[in-house]
JSON list of C-alpha atoms in Angstrom, two decimals:
[
{"chain": "A", "resi": 1, "resn": "MET", "atom": "CA", "xyz": [-25.82, 2.95, 18.04]},
{"chain": "A", "resi": 2, "resn": "GLU", "atom": "CA", "xyz": [-24.81, 3.73, 14.51]},
{"chain": "A", "resi": 3, "resn": "ASP", "atom": "CA", "xyz": [-21.96, 5.84, 15.81]},
{"chain": "A", "resi": 4, "resn": "LEU", "atom": "CA", "xyz": [-20.48, 2.82, 17.73]},
{"chain": "A", "resi": 5, "resn": "THR", "atom": "CA", "xyz": [-20.91, 0.64, 14.85]},
{"chain": "A", "resi": 6, "resn": "PHE", "atom": "CA", "xyz": [-19.26, 3.19, 12.70]},
{"chain": "A", "resi": 7, "resn": "GLU", "atom": "CA", "xyz": [-16.30, 3.47, 15.15]},
{"chain": "A", "resi": 8, "resn": "ILE", "atom": "CA", "xyz": [-15.95, -0.32, 15.58]},
{"chain": "A", "resi": 9, "resn": "ARG", "atom": "CA", "xyz": [-15.69, -0.54, 11.61]},
{"chain": "A", "resi": 10, "resn": "CYS", "atom": "CA", "xyz": [-13.07, 2.26, 11.54]},
{"chain": "A", "resi": 11, "resn": "ARG", "atom": "CA", "xyz": [-10.97, 0.35, 14.36]},
{"chain": "A", "resi": 12, "resn": "LYS", "atom": "CA", "xyz": [-11.16, -3.07, 12.75]},
{"chain": "A", "resi": 13, "resn": "TYR", "atom": "CA", "xyz": [-10.18, -1.19, 9.29]},
{"chain": "A", "resi": 14, "resn": "LEU", "atom": "CA", "xyz": [-7.24, 0.24, 11.07]},
{"chain": "A", "resi": 15, "resn": "VAL", "atom": "CA", "xyz": [-6.17, -2.87, 13.04]},
{"chain": "A", "resi": 16, "resn": "LYS", "atom": "CA", "xyz": [-6.27, -4.85, 9.65]},
{"chain": "A", "resi": 17, "resn": "ARG", "atom": "CA", "xyz": [-4.09, -2.06, 7.88]},
{"chain": "A", "resi": 18, "resn": "LEU", "atom": "CA", "xyz": [-1.73, -2.05, 10.84]},
{"chain": "A", "resi": 19, "resn": "MET", "atom": "CA", "xyz": [-1.15, -5.68, 10.38]},
{"chain": "A", "resi": 20, "resn": "VAL", "atom": "CA", "xyz": [0.38, -5.24, 7.11]},
{"chain": "A", "resi": 21, "resn": "LEU", "atom": "CA", "xyz": [2.94, -2.74, 8.72]},
{"chain": "A", "resi": 22, "resn": "LYS", "atom": "CA", "xyz": [3.60, -4.91, 11.68]},
{"chain": "A", "resi": 23, "resn": "ASN", "atom": "CA", "xyz": [4.58, -7.93, 9.11]},
{"chain": "A", "resi": 24, "resn": "SER", "atom": "CA", "xyz": [6.85, -5.55, 7.45]},
{"chain": "A", "resi": 25, "resn": "ILE", "atom": "CA", "xyz": [8.48, -4.31, 10.54]},
{"chain": "A", "resi": 26, "resn": "GLU", "atom": "CA", "xyz": [9.00, -8.00, 11.78]},
{"chain": "A", "resi": 27, "resn": "LYS", "atom": "CA", "xyz": [10.91, -8.84, 8.83]},
{"chain": "A", "resi": 28, "resn": "THR", "atom": "CA", "xyz": [12.99, -5.98, 9.30]},
{"chain": "A", "resi": 29, "resn": "VAL", "atom": "CA", "xyz": [13.65, -6.77, 12.85]},
{"chain": "A", "resi": 30, "resn": "ALA", "atom": "CA", "xyz": [14.38, -10.46, 11.98]},
{"chain": "A", "resi": 31, "resn": "LYS", "atom": "CA", "xyz": [16.87, -9.25, 9.29]},
{"chain": "A", "resi": 32, "resn": "GLU", "atom": "CA", "xyz": [18.57, -6.76, 12.06]},
{"chain": "A", "resi": 33, "resn": "LYS", "atom": "CA", "xyz": [18.82, -9.83, 14.28]},
{"chain": "A", "resi": 34, "resn": "GLU", "atom": "CA", "xyz": [20.37, -12.23, 11.56]},
{"chain": "A", "resi": 35, "resn": "ALA", "atom": "CA", "xyz": [23.01, -9.29, 10.70]},
{"chain": "A", "resi": 36, "resn": "ARG", "atom": "CA", "xyz": [23.82, -9.02, 14.33]},
{"chain": "A", "resi": 37, "resn": "LYS", "atom": "CA", "xyz": [24.31, -12.80, 14.77]},
{"chain": "A", "resi": 38, "resn": "ALA", "atom": "CA", "xyz": [26.41, -13.12, 11.82]},
{"chain": "A", "resi": 39, "resn": "GLN", "atom": "CA", "xyz": [28.53, -10.22, 13.21]},
{"chain": "A", "resi": 40, "resn": "ILE", "atom": "CA", "xyz": [28.67, -11.82, 16.43]},
{"chain": "A", "resi": 41, "resn": "GLU", "atom": "CA", "xyz": [29.98, -15.14, 14.85]},
{"chain": "A", "resi": 42, "resn": "ARG", "atom": "CA", "xyz": [32.48, -13.24, 12.90]},
{"chain": "A", "resi": 43, "resn": "LEU", "atom": "CA", "xyz": [33.79, -11.53, 15.75]},
{"chain": "A", "resi": 44, "resn": "CYS", "atom": "CA", "xyz": [33.96, -14.58, 17.95]},
{"chain": "A", "resi": 45, "resn": "LYS", "atom": "CA", "xyz": [36.30, -16.56, 15.64]},
{"chain": "A", "resi": 46, "resn": "PHE", "atom": "CA", "xyz": [39.15, -14.93, 17.44]},
{"chain": "A", "resi": 47, "resn": "LYS", "atom": "CA", "xyz": [40.07, -16.56, 21.08]},
{"chain": "A", "resi": 48, "resn": "ASP", "atom": "CA", "xyz": [41.87, -13.44, 22.20]},
{"chain": "A", "resi": 49, "resn": "THR", "atom": "CA", "xyz": [43.06, -9.98, 21.36]},
{"chain": "A", "resi": 50, "resn": "ASP", "atom": "CA", "xyz": [46.32, -11.22, 20.69]},
{"chain": "A", "resi": 51, "resn": "GLU", "atom": "CA", "xyz": [44.88, -13.52, 17.71]},
{"chain": "A", "resi": 52, "resn": "ALA", "atom": "CA", "xyz": [42.84, -10.51, 16.58]},
{"chain": "A", "resi": 53, "resn": "ALA", "atom": "CA", "xyz": [46.13, -8.43, 16.59]},
{"chain": "A", "resi": 54, "resn": "GLU", "atom": "CA", "xyz": [48.07, -11.02, 14.54]},
{"chain": "A", "resi": 55, "resn": "ALA", "atom": "CA", "xyz": [45.24, -11.01, 11.95]},
{"chain": "A", "resi": 56, "resn": "TYR", "atom": "CA", "xyz": [45.35, -7.04, 11.88]},
{"chain": "A", "resi": 57, "resn": "GLY", "atom": "CA", "xyz": [48.78, -7.24, 11.42]},
{"chain": "A", "resi": 58, "resn": "TYR", "atom": "CA", "xyz": [48.57, -9.57, 8.38]},
{"chain": "A", "resi": 59, "resn": "GLY", "atom": "CA", "xyz": [45.96, -7.29, 7.01]},
{"chain": "A", "resi": 60, "resn": "ASP", "atom": "CA", "xyz": [43.00, -10.08, 7.48]},
{"chain": "A", "resi": 61, "resn": "ILE", "atom": "CA", "xyz": [40.84, -7.66, 9.39]},
{"chain": "A", "resi": 62, "resn": "THR", "atom": "CA", "xyz": [40.57, -3.81, 9.20]},
{"chain": "A", "resi": 63, "resn": "ASP", "atom": "CA", "xyz": [41.50, -1.66, 12.29]},
{"chain": "A", "resi": 64, "resn": "GLU", "atom": "CA", "xyz": [37.61, -1.04, 12.82]},
{"chain": "A", "resi": 65, "resn": "GLU", "atom": "CA", "xyz": [37.27, -4.93, 13.00]},
{"chain": "A", "resi": 66, "resn": "TYR", "atom": "CA", "xyz": [40.00, -5.26, 15.28]},
{"chain": "A", "resi": 67, "resn": "GLN", "atom": "CA", "xyz": [38.62, -2.70, 17.69]},
{"chain": "A", "resi": 68, "resn": "GLU", "atom": "CA", "xyz": [35.07, -4.48, 17.42]},
{"chain": "A", "resi": 69, "resn": "VAL", "atom": "CA", "xyz": [36.80, -7.76, 18.36]},
{"chain": "A", "resi": 70, "resn": "CYS", "atom": "CA", "xyz": [38.43, -6.03, 21.32]},
{"chain": "A", "resi": 71, "resn": "ASP", "atom": "CA", "xyz": [35.24, -4.61, 22.46]},
{"chain": "A", "resi": 72, "resn": "ALA", "atom": "CA", "xyz": [33.62, -7.89, 22.10]},
{"chain": "A", "resi": 73, "resn": "LEU", "atom": "CA", "xyz": [36.18, -9.81, 24.13]},
{"chain": "A", "resi": 74, "resn": "GLU", "atom": "CA", "xyz": [36.09, -7.23, 26.70]},
{"chain": "A", "resi": 75, "resn": "LYS", "atom": "CA", "xyz": [32.41, -6.78, 27.30]},
{"chain": "A", "resi": 76, "resn": "GLY", "atom": "CA", "xyz": [31.66, -10.64, 26.72]},
{"chain": "A", "resi": 77, "resn": "ALA", "atom": "CA", "xyz": [28.15, -11.38, 27.05]},
{"chain": "A", "resi": 78, "resn": "ALA", "atom": "CA", "xyz": [26.82, -8.14, 27.32]},
{"chain": "A", "resi": 79, "resn": "PHE", "atom": "CA", "xyz": [28.27, -7.47, 23.69]},
{"chain": "A", "resi": 80, "resn": "VAL", "atom": "CA", "xyz": [26.49, -10.79, 22.37]},
{"chain": "A", "resi": 81, "resn": "GLU", "atom": "CA", "xyz": [22.97, -9.76, 23.61]},
{"chain": "A", "resi": 82, "resn": "PHE", "atom": "CA", "xyz": [20.77, -8.31, 20.87]},
{"chain": "A", "resi": 83, "resn": "THR", "atom": "CA", "xyz": [20.56, -4.78, 21.72]},
{"chain": "A", "resi": 84, "resn": "LYS", "atom": "CA", "xyz": [17.06, -2.79, 21.15]},
{"chain": "A", "resi": 85, "resn": "THR", "atom": "CA", "xyz": [16.99, -0.94, 17.90]},
{"chain": "A", "resi": 86, "resn": "PRO", "atom": "CA", "xyz": [14.70, 1.73, 17.11]},
{"chain": "A", "resi": 87, "resn": "LYS", "atom": "CA", "xyz": [12.99, -0.42, 14.84]},
{"chain": "A", "resi": 88, "resn": "ALA", "atom": "CA", "xyz": [12.45, -3.23, 17.26]},
{"chain": "A", "resi": 89, "resn": "ALA", "atom": "CA", "xyz": [11.14, -0.65, 19.69]},
{"chain": "A", "resi": 90, "resn": "ALA", "atom": "CA", "xyz": [8.70, 0.64, 17.15]},
{"chain": "A", "resi": 91, "resn": "LEU", "atom": "CA", "xyz": [7.48, -2.86, 16.61]},
{"chain": "A", "resi": 92, "resn": "GLU", "atom": "CA", "xyz": [6.71, -3.21, 20.32]},
{"chain": "A", "resi": 93, "resn": "ILE", "atom": "CA", "xyz": [5.00, 0.34, 20.54]},
{"chain": "A", "resi": 94, "resn": "LEU", "atom": "CA", "xyz": [2.76, -0.84, 17.21]},
{"chain": "A", "resi": 95, "resn": "LYS", "atom": "CA", "xyz": [1.99, -4.46, 18.91]},
{"chain": "A", "resi": 96, "resn": "ASP", "atom": "CA", "xyz": [0.82, -2.46, 21.99]},
{"chain": "A", "resi": 97, "resn": "PHE", "atom": "CA", "xyz": [-1.38, -0.23, 20.14]},
{"chain": "A", "resi": 98, "resn": "MET", "atom": "CA", "xyz": [-2.81, -2.84, 18.27]},
{"chain": "A", "resi": 99, "resn": "VAL", "atom": "CA", "xyz": [-3.70, -4.83, 21.51]},
{"chain": "A", "resi": 100, "resn": "ARG", "atom": "CA", "xyz": [-5.50, -1.87, 22.75]},
{"chain": "A", "resi": 101, "resn": "GLN", "atom": "CA", "xyz": [-7.32, -1.20, 19.68]},
{"chain": "A", "resi": 102, "resn": "LYS", "atom": "CA", "xyz": [-8.67, -4.75, 19.71]},
{"chain": "A", "resi": 103, "resn": "GLN", "atom": "CA", "xyz": [-9.65, -4.35, 23.42]},
{"chain": "A", "resi": 104, "resn": "GLU", "atom": "CA", "xyz": [-11.56, -1.18, 22.46]},
{"chain": "A", "resi": 105, "resn": "ILE", "atom": "CA", "xyz": [-13.42, -2.91, 19.80]},
{"chain": "A", "resi": 106, "resn": "VAL", "atom": "CA", "xyz": [-14.63, -5.74, 22.41]},
{"chain": "A", "resi": 107, "resn": "ASP", "atom": "CA", "xyz": [-15.44, -3.06, 24.84]},
{"chain": "A", "resi": 108, "resn": "LEU", "atom": "CA", "xyz": [-17.55, -1.16, 22.18]},
{"chain": "A", "resi": 109, "resn": "GLU", "atom": "CA", "xyz": [-19.18, -4.18, 20.83]},
{"chain": "A", "resi": 110, "resn": "TRP", "atom": "CA", "xyz": [-20.02, -5.25, 24.50]},
{"chain": "A", "resi": 111, "resn": "SER", "atom": "CA", "xyz": [-21.52, -1.84, 25.36]},
{"chain": "A", "resi": 112, "resn": "MET", "atom": "CA", "xyz": [-23.94, -2.27, 22.35]},
{"chain": "A", "resi": 113, "resn": "LYS", "atom": "CA", "xyz": [-25.28, -5.32, 23.76]},
{"chain": "A", "resi": 114, "resn": "SER", "atom": "CA", "xyz": [-28.48, -5.02, 25.82]},
{"chain": "A", "resi": 115, "resn": "PRO", "atom": "CA", "xyz": [-28.09, -5.42, 29.48]},
{"chain": "A", "resi": 116, "resn": "LYS", "atom": "CA", "xyz": [-30.20, -8.74, 29.18]},
{"chain": "A", "resi": 117, "resn": "GLU", "atom": "CA", "xyz": [-27.72, -10.30, 26.66]},
{"chain": "A", "resi": 118, "resn": "GLN", "atom": "CA", "xyz": [-24.87, -9.18, 28.66]},
{"chain": "A", "resi": 119, "resn": "GLU", "atom": "CA", "xyz": [-26.21, -10.96, 32.01]},
{"chain": "A", "resi": 120, "resn": "ARG", "atom": "CA", "xyz": [-26.82, -14.25, 29.58]},
{"chain": "A", "resi": 121, "resn": "ILE", "atom": "CA", "xyz": [-23.09, -13.93, 28.41]},
{"chain": "A", "resi": 122, "resn": "ARG", "atom": "CA", "xyz": [-21.70, -13.54, 32.07]},
{"chain": "A", "resi": 123, "resn": "LYS", "atom": "CA", "xyz": [-23.88, -16.64, 33.12]},
{"chain": "A", "resi": 124, "resn": "GLU", "atom": "CA", "xyz": [-22.40, -18.49, 29.99]},
{"chain": "A", "resi": 125, "resn": "ASN", "atom": "CA", "xyz": [-18.99, -17.65, 31.05]},
{"chain": "A", "resi": 126, "resn": "GLU", "atom": "CA", "xyz": [-19.42, -18.33, 34.39]},
{"chain": "A", "resi": 127, "resn": "GLU", "atom": "CA", "xyz": [-20.89, -21.72, 33.84]},
{"chain": "A", "resi": 128, "resn": "TYR", "atom": "CA", "xyz": [-17.88, -22.56, 31.36]},
{"chain": "A", "resi": 129, "resn": "ARG", "atom": "CA", "xyz": [-15.23, -21.54, 34.08]},
{"chain": "A", "resi": 130, "resn": "ILE", "atom": "CA", "xyz": [-17.02, -23.76, 36.60]},
{"chain": "A", "resi": 131, "resn": "THR", "atom": "CA", "xyz": [-17.31, -26.74, 34.25]},
{"chain": "A", "resi": 132, "resn": "HIS", "atom": "CA", "xyz": [-13.69, -26.30, 33.08]},
{"chain": "A", "resi": 133, "resn": "ARG", "atom": "CA", "xyz": [-12.34, -25.83, 36.37]},
{"chain": "A", "resi": 134, "resn": "LEU", "atom": "CA", "xyz": [-13.49, -29.18, 37.61]},
{"chain": "A", "resi": 135, "resn": "ASN", "atom": "CA", "xyz": [-12.38, -31.24, 34.78]}
]
């Protein structure tokens, strides 16, 4: 029983500390999305490649920017969609891991309850489902 209590405390601490990391990565991913959105808005100011070529000819955009505009115009909506970055993927992995840890905590806490207590909780939950389904 002490081992389970210790493990629960460890997992709760881990989830708490990972929350700080999750928040940090979420901010980074949000910044990436904003940068991508700004890039898309910048590229979408040209109606077609001729207009972009004219801007390139006058030196308003660089060759690299001209190529980006041409790619954006050719690929259309697929270019506009936010592509998954390693940071965005890492955030998803971290969130999944945290959900699994929280479920493990619940499972461990459940296993520590006596069979009598488990049965009482099951009955209460069933009664709650029945009463709220009818309303």
